[in-house]
Coordinates of C-alpha atoms and ligand atoms in Angstrom, one line a residue:
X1 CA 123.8 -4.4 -91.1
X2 CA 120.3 -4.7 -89.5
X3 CA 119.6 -3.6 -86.0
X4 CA 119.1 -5.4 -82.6
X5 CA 116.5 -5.7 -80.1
X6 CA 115.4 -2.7 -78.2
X7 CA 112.0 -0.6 -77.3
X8 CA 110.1 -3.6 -76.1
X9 CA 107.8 -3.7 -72.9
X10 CA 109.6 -4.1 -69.8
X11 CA 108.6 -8.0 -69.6
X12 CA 110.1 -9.0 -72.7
X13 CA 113.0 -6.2 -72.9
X14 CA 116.8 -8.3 -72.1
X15 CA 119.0 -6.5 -70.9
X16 CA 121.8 -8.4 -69.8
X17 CA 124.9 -8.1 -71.5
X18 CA 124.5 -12.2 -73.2
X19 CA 121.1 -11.3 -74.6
X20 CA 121.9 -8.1 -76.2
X21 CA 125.2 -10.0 -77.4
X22 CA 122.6 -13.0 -78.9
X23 CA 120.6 -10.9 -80.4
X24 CA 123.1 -9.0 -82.3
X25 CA 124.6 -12.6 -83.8
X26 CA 120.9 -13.6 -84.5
X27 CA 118.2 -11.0 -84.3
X28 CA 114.4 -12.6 -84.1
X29 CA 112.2 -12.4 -86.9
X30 CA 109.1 -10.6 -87.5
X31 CA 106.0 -11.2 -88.9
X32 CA 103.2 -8.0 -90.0
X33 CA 100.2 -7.3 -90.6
X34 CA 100.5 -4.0 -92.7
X35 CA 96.7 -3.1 -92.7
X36 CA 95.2 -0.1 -94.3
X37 CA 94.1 0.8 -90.8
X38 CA 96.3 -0.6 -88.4
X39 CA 99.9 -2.1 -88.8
X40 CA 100.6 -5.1 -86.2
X41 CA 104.7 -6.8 -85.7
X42 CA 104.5 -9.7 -84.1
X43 CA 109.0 -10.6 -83.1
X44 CA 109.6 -14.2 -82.6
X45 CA 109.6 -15.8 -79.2
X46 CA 107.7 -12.4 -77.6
X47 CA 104.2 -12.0 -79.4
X48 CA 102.8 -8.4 -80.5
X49 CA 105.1 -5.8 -80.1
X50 CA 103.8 -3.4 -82.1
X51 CA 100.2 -2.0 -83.1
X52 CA 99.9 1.2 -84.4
X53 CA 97.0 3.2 -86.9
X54 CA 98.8 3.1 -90.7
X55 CA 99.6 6.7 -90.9
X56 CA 102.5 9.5 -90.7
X57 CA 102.1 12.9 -90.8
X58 CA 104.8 14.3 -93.0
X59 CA 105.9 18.0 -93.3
X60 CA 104.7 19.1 -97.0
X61 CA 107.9 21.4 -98.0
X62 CA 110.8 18.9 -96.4
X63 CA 108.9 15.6 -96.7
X64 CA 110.7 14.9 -93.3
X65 CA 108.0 12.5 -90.9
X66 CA 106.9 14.2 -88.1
X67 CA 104.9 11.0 -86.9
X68 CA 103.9 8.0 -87.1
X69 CA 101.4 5.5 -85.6
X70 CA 98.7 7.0 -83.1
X71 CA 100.3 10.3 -82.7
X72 CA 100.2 11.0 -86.5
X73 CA 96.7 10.1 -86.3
X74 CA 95.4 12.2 -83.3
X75 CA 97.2 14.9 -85.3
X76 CA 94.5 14.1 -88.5
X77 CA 92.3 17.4 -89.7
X78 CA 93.9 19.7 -87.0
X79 CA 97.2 20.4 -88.7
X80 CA 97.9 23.6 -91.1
X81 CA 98.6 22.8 -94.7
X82 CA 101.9 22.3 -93.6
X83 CA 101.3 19.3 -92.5
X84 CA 99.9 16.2 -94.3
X85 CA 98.9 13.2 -92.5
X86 CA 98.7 9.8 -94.7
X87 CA 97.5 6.8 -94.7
X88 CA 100.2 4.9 -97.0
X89 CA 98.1 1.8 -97.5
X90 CA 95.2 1.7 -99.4
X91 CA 92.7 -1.2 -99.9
X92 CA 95.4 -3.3 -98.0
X93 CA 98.5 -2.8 -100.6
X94 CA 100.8 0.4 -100.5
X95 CA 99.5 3.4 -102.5
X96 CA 102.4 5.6 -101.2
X97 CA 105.8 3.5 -101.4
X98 CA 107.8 6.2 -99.7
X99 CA 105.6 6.8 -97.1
X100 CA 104.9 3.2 -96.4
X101 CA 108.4 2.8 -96.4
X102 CA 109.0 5.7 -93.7
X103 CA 106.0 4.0 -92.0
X104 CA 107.6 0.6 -91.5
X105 CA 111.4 1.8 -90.7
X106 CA 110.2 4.0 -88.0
X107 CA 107.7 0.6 -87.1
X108 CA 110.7 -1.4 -87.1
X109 CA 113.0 1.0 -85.2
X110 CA 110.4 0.5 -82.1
X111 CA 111.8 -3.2 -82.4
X112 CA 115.4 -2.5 -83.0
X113 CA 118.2 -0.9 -82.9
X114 CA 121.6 -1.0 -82.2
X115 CA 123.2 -3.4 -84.4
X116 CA 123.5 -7.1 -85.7
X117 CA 125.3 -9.1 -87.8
X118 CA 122.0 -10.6 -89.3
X119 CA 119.0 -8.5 -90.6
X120 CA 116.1 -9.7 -89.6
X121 CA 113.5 -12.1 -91.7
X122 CA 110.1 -11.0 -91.7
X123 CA 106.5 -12.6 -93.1
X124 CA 104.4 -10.2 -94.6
X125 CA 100.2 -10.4 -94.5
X126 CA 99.1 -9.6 -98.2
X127 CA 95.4 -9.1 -99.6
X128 CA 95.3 -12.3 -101.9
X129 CA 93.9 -10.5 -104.9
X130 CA 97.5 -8.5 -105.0
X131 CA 99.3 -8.0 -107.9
X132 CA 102.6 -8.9 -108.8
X133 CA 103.9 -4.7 -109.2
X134 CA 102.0 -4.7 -105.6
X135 CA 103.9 -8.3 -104.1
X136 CA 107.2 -6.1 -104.9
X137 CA 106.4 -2.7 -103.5
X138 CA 105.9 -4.2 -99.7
X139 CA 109.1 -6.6 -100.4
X140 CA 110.8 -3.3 -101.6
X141 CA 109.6 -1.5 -98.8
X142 CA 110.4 -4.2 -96.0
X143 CA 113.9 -4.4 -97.9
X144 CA 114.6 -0.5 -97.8
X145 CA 113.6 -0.8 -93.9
X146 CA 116.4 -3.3 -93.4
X147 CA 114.9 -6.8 -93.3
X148 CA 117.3 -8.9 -94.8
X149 CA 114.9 -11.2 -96.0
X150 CA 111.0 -11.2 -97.0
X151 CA 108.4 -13.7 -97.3
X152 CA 104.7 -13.0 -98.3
X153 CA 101.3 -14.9 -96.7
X154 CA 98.1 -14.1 -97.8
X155 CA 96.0 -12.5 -95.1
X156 CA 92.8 -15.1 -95.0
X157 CA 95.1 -17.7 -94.7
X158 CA 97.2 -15.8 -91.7
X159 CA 93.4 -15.2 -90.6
X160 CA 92.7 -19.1 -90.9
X161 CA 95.8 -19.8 -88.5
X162 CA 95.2 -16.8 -86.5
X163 CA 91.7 -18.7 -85.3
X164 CA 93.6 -22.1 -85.6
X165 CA 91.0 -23.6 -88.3
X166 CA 91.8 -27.4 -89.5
X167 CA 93.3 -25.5 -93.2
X168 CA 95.1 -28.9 -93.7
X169 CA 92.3 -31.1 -93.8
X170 CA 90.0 -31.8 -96.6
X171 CA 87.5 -29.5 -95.2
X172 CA 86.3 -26.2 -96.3
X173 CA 87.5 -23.3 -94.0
X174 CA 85.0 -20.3 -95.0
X175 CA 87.2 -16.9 -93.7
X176 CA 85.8 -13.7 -93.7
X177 CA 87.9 -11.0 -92.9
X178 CA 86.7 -7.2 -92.6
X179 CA 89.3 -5.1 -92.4
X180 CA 89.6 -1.1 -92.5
X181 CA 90.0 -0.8 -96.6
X182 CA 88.5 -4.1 -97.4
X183 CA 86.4 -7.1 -96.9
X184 CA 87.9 -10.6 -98.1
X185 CA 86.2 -13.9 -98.1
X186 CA 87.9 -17.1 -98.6
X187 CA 87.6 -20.5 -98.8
X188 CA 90.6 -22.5 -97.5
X189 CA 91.0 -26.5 -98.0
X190 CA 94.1 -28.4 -98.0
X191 CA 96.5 -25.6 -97.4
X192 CA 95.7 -23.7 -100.4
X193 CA 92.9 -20.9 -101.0
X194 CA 90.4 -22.6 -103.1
X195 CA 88.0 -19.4 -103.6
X196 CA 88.9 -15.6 -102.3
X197 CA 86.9 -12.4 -103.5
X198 CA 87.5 -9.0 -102.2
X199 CA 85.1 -6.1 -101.8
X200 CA 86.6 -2.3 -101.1
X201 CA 83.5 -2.0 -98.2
X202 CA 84.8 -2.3 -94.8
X203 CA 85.1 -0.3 -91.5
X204 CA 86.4 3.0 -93.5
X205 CA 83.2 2.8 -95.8
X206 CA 81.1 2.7 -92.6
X207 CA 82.6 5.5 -91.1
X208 CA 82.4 7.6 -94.8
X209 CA 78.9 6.3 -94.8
X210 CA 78.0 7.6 -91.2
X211 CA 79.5 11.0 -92.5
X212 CA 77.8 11.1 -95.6
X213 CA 74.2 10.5 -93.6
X214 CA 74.8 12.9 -90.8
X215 CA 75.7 15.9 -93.9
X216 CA 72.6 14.7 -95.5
X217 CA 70.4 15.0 -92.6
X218 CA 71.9 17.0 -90.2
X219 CA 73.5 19.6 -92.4
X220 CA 76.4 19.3 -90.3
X221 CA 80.0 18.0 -91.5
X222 CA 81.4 15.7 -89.0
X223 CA 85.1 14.8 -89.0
X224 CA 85.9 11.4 -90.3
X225 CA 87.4 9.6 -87.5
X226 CA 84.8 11.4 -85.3
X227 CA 82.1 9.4 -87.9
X228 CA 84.4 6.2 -86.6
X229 CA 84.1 7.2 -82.9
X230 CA 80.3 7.4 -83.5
X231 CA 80.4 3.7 -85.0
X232 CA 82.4 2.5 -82.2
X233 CA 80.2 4.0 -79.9
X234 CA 76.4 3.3 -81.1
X235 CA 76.8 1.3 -84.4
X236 CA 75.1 -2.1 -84.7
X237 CA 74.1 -3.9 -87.7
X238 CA 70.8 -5.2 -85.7
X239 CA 68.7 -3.0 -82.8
X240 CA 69.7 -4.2 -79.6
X241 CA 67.4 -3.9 -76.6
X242 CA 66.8 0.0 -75.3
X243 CA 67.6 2.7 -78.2
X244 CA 70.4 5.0 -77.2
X245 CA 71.9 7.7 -78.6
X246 CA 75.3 9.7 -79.3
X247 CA 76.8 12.8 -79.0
X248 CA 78.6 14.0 -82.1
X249 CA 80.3 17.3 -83.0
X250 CA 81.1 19.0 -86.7
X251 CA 80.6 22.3 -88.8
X252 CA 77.0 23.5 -89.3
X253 CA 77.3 23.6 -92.9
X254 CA 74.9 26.5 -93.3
X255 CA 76.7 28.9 -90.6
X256 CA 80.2 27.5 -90.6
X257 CA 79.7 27.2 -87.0
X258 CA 80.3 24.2 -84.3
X259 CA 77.8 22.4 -83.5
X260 CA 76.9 19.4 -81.4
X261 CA 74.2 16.7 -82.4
X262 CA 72.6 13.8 -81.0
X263 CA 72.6 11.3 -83.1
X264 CA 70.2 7.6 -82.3
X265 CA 71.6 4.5 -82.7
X266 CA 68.2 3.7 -85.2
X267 CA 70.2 6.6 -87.6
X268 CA 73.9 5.1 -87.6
X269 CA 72.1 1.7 -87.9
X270 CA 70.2 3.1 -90.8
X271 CA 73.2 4.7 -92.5
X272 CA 75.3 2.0 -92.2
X273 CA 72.9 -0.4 -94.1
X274 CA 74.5 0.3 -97.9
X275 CA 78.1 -1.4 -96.3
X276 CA 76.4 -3.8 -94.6
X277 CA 74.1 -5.2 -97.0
X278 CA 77.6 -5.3 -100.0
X279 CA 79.0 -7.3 -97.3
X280 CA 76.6 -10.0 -96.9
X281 CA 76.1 -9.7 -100.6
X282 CA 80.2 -10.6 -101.4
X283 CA 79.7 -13.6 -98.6
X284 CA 76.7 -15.0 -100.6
X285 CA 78.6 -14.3 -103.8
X286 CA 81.1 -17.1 -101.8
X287 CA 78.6 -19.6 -101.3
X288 CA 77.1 -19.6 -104.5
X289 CA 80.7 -20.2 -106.6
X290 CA 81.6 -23.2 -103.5
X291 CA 80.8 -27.2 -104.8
X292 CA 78.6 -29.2 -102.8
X293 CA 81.0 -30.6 -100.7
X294 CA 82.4 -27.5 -99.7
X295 CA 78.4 -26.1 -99.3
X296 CA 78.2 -28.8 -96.6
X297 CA 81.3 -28.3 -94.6
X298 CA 80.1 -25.0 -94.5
X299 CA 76.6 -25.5 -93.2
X300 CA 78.3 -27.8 -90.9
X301 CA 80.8 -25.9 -89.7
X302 CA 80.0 -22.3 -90.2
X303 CA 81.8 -19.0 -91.2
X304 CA 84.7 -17.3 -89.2
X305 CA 84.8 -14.0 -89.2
X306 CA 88.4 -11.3 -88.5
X307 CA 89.3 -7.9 -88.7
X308 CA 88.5 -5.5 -86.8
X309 CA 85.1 -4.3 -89.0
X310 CA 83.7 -7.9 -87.5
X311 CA 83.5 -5.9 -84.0
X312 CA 80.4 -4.0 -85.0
X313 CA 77.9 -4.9 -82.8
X314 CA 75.4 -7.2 -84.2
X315 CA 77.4 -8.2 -87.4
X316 CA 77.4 -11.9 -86.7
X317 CA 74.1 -11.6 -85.7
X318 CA 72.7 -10.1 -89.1
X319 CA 74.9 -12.4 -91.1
X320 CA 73.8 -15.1 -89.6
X321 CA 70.3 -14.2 -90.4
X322 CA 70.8 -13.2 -93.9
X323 CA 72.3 -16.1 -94.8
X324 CA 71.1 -18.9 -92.5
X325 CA 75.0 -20.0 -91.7
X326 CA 76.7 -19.6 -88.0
X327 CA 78.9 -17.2 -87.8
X328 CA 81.9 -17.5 -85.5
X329 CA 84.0 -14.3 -84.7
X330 CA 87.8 -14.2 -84.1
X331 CA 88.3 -13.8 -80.4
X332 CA 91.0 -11.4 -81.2
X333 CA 89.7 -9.7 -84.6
X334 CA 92.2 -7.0 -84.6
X335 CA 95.1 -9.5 -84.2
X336 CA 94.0 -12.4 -85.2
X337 CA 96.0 -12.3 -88.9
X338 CA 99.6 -11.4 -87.2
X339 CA 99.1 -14.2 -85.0
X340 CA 98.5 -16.2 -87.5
X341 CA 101.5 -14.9 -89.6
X342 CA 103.2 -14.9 -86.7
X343 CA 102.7 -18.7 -86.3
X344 CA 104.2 -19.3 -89.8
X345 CA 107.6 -17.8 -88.1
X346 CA 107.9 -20.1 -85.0
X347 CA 107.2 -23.1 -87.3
X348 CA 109.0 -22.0 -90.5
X349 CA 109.8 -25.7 -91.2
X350 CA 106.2 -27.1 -91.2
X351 CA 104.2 -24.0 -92.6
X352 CA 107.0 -22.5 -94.5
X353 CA 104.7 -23.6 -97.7
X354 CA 102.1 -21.6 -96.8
X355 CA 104.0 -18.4 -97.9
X356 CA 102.8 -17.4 -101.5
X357 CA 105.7 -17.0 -104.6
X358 CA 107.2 -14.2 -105.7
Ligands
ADP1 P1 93.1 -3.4 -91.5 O1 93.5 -4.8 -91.5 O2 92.5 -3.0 -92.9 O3 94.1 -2.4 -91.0 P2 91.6 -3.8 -89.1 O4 91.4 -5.3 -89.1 O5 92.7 -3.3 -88.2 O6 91.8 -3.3 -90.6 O7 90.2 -3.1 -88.7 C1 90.1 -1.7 -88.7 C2 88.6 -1.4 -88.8 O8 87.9 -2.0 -87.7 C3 88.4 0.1 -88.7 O9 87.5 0.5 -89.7 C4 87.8 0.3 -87.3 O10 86.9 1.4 -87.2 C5 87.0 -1.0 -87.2 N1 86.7 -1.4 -85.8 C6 87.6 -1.6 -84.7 N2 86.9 -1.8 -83.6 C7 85.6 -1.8 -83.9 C8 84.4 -2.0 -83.2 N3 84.4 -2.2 -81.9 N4 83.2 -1.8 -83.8 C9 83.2 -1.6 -85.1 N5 84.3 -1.4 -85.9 C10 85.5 -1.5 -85.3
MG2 MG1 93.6 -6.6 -92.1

């Protein structure tokens, strides 16, 4: 038996004796986003209710989860070896099955608990290059977390309804999602993916890339998700108006020592050229395998951008420049595919089709 409602935020939480009772008979579904960065649960008839970095920090000798989300995160590079902190999900499909798995129970158990007579159906956002071993890990995983049920979308299309493109008209719908693991671009007409290709650059590449330069030419060794802060801070993929710089702190590689660096936004900018650059290469890759007609519904209509890599400052900017298309961003990058997933759930009759076979 699965388990019922509980966790949520105040607004949406029912308490009252008929609600919990309701929810028991017939708990709401779910819809995911299980990103190798983030994982996002949308529940039926409430919106987001979870979004939470993809990693746990597990105790090496017991294998027992110490935590998961953001706190397993802000735990990253200061544990002993004790301690490992994951990232189950790698290039958006689960590397570690048994972590993932720990990952989404204790994801689900913010949702519910208690018990119910149903267990819960949930859609699932998948790359759409998966593979068919991969398709079964996340429905094994969802399964062993106690959904009763599991369907599978593929993320560019959840992306396409997340930014509420036309994806069942005869029009070409160009997507372009980058995520943490990977970028994906694909073309969507008529309800199906006509065209999807998927690159492993994306945000994580930046922020290896940022670390890589700063060793190079700093001799320092900055921590990863401190390389990530930097981004978030002073990255652009174009300068923008007065230069500006950011303070960053490592290892001085040659005296072991701390040390704290300024770093401009001309160098981050600089570093993070080599991700940049196989990103507008795997879009033009796109437009040179789309037919005519699809070539002009995309210089008509543009390119849509998600994920939470389109947030870099400047990105649409460049793109658009490098490839002479408009670029429109997602107003909600970072959510914009469990929306979209999520929209599938409220109208499982009409987009029911959507969901790819197993
Ligand atoms: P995934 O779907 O793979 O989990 P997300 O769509 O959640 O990935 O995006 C995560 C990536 O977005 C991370 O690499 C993160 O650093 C990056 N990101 C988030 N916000 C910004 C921002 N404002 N500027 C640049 N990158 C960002
Ligand atoms: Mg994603």
């Amino acid at each position: 038996m699965a388990t019922a409602v509980a966790n949520l935020p105040a607004l949406v939480r029912h308490n009252s004796f008929l609600s919990r009772v309701r929810s028991m008979l017939a708990p709401a579904d779910l819809a995911m986003d299980l990103g190798t960065a983030n994982t996002l649960i949308y529940l039926s008839g409430f919106g987001i209710v979870v979004n939470e970095p993809s990693m746990v920090a597990i105790e090496e000798a017991s294998g027992t989860p110490l935590a998961v989300g953001s706190e397993a995160k802000r735990m990253f590079g200061k544990t002993s070896q004790a301690i490992r902190c994951v990232r189950p999900m790698k290039d958006g499909v689960i590397a570690d099955f048994a972590i993932s798995t720990v990952m989404i129970k204790h994801m689900l158990a913010r949702v519910y608990s208690g018990w119910a007579l149903r267990r819960p159906r949930i859609v699932i956002g998948v790359p759409p290059e998966i593979t068919q071993v991969e398709k079964r890990a996340v429905i094994d995983a969802a399964l062993a977390s106690g959904c009763g049920k599991v369907l599978l979308v593929e993320e560019p299309m959840a992306a396409a309804l997340g930014l509420e493109l036309p994806i069942n008209k005869a029009v070409g719908n160009v997507v372009v999602d980058v995520g943490g693991g990977t970028t994906d671009v694909a073309v969507i007409c008529m309800n199906s993916t006509i065209y999807s290709h998927s690159i492993r650059v994306a945000g994580d590449e930046m922020d290896e890339a940022i670390q890589r330069a700063v060793q190079r030419s700093f001799g320092v060794l900055i921590g990863i998700f401190e390389a990530e802060r930097i981004k978030l801070l002073a990255g652009s993929a174009v300068p923008f108006g007065q230069p500006r710089s950011v303070s960053a702190f490592g290892r001085d590689l040659a005296t072991g020592r701390p040390r704290q660096i300024e770093i401009s936004d001309e160098f981050i900018r600089g570093s993070l050229e080599d991700p940049i650059s196989a990103i507008v290469a795997s879009i033009s890759t796109a437009l040179e395998q789309t037919g005519p007609e699809i070539a002009h519904d995309i210089a008509a209509r543009g390119i849509y951008l998600a994920g939470g890599g389109s947030l870099l400052k400047g990105l649409s900017l460049r793109l658009e420049r490098e490839t002479g298309i408009r670029f429109h961003r997602a107003h909600d990058p970072l959510s914009c595919v469990v929306r979209g997933v999520g929209k599938i759930l409220e109208d499982m009759n009409g987009l029911r089709t959507l969901c790819i076979a197993q």
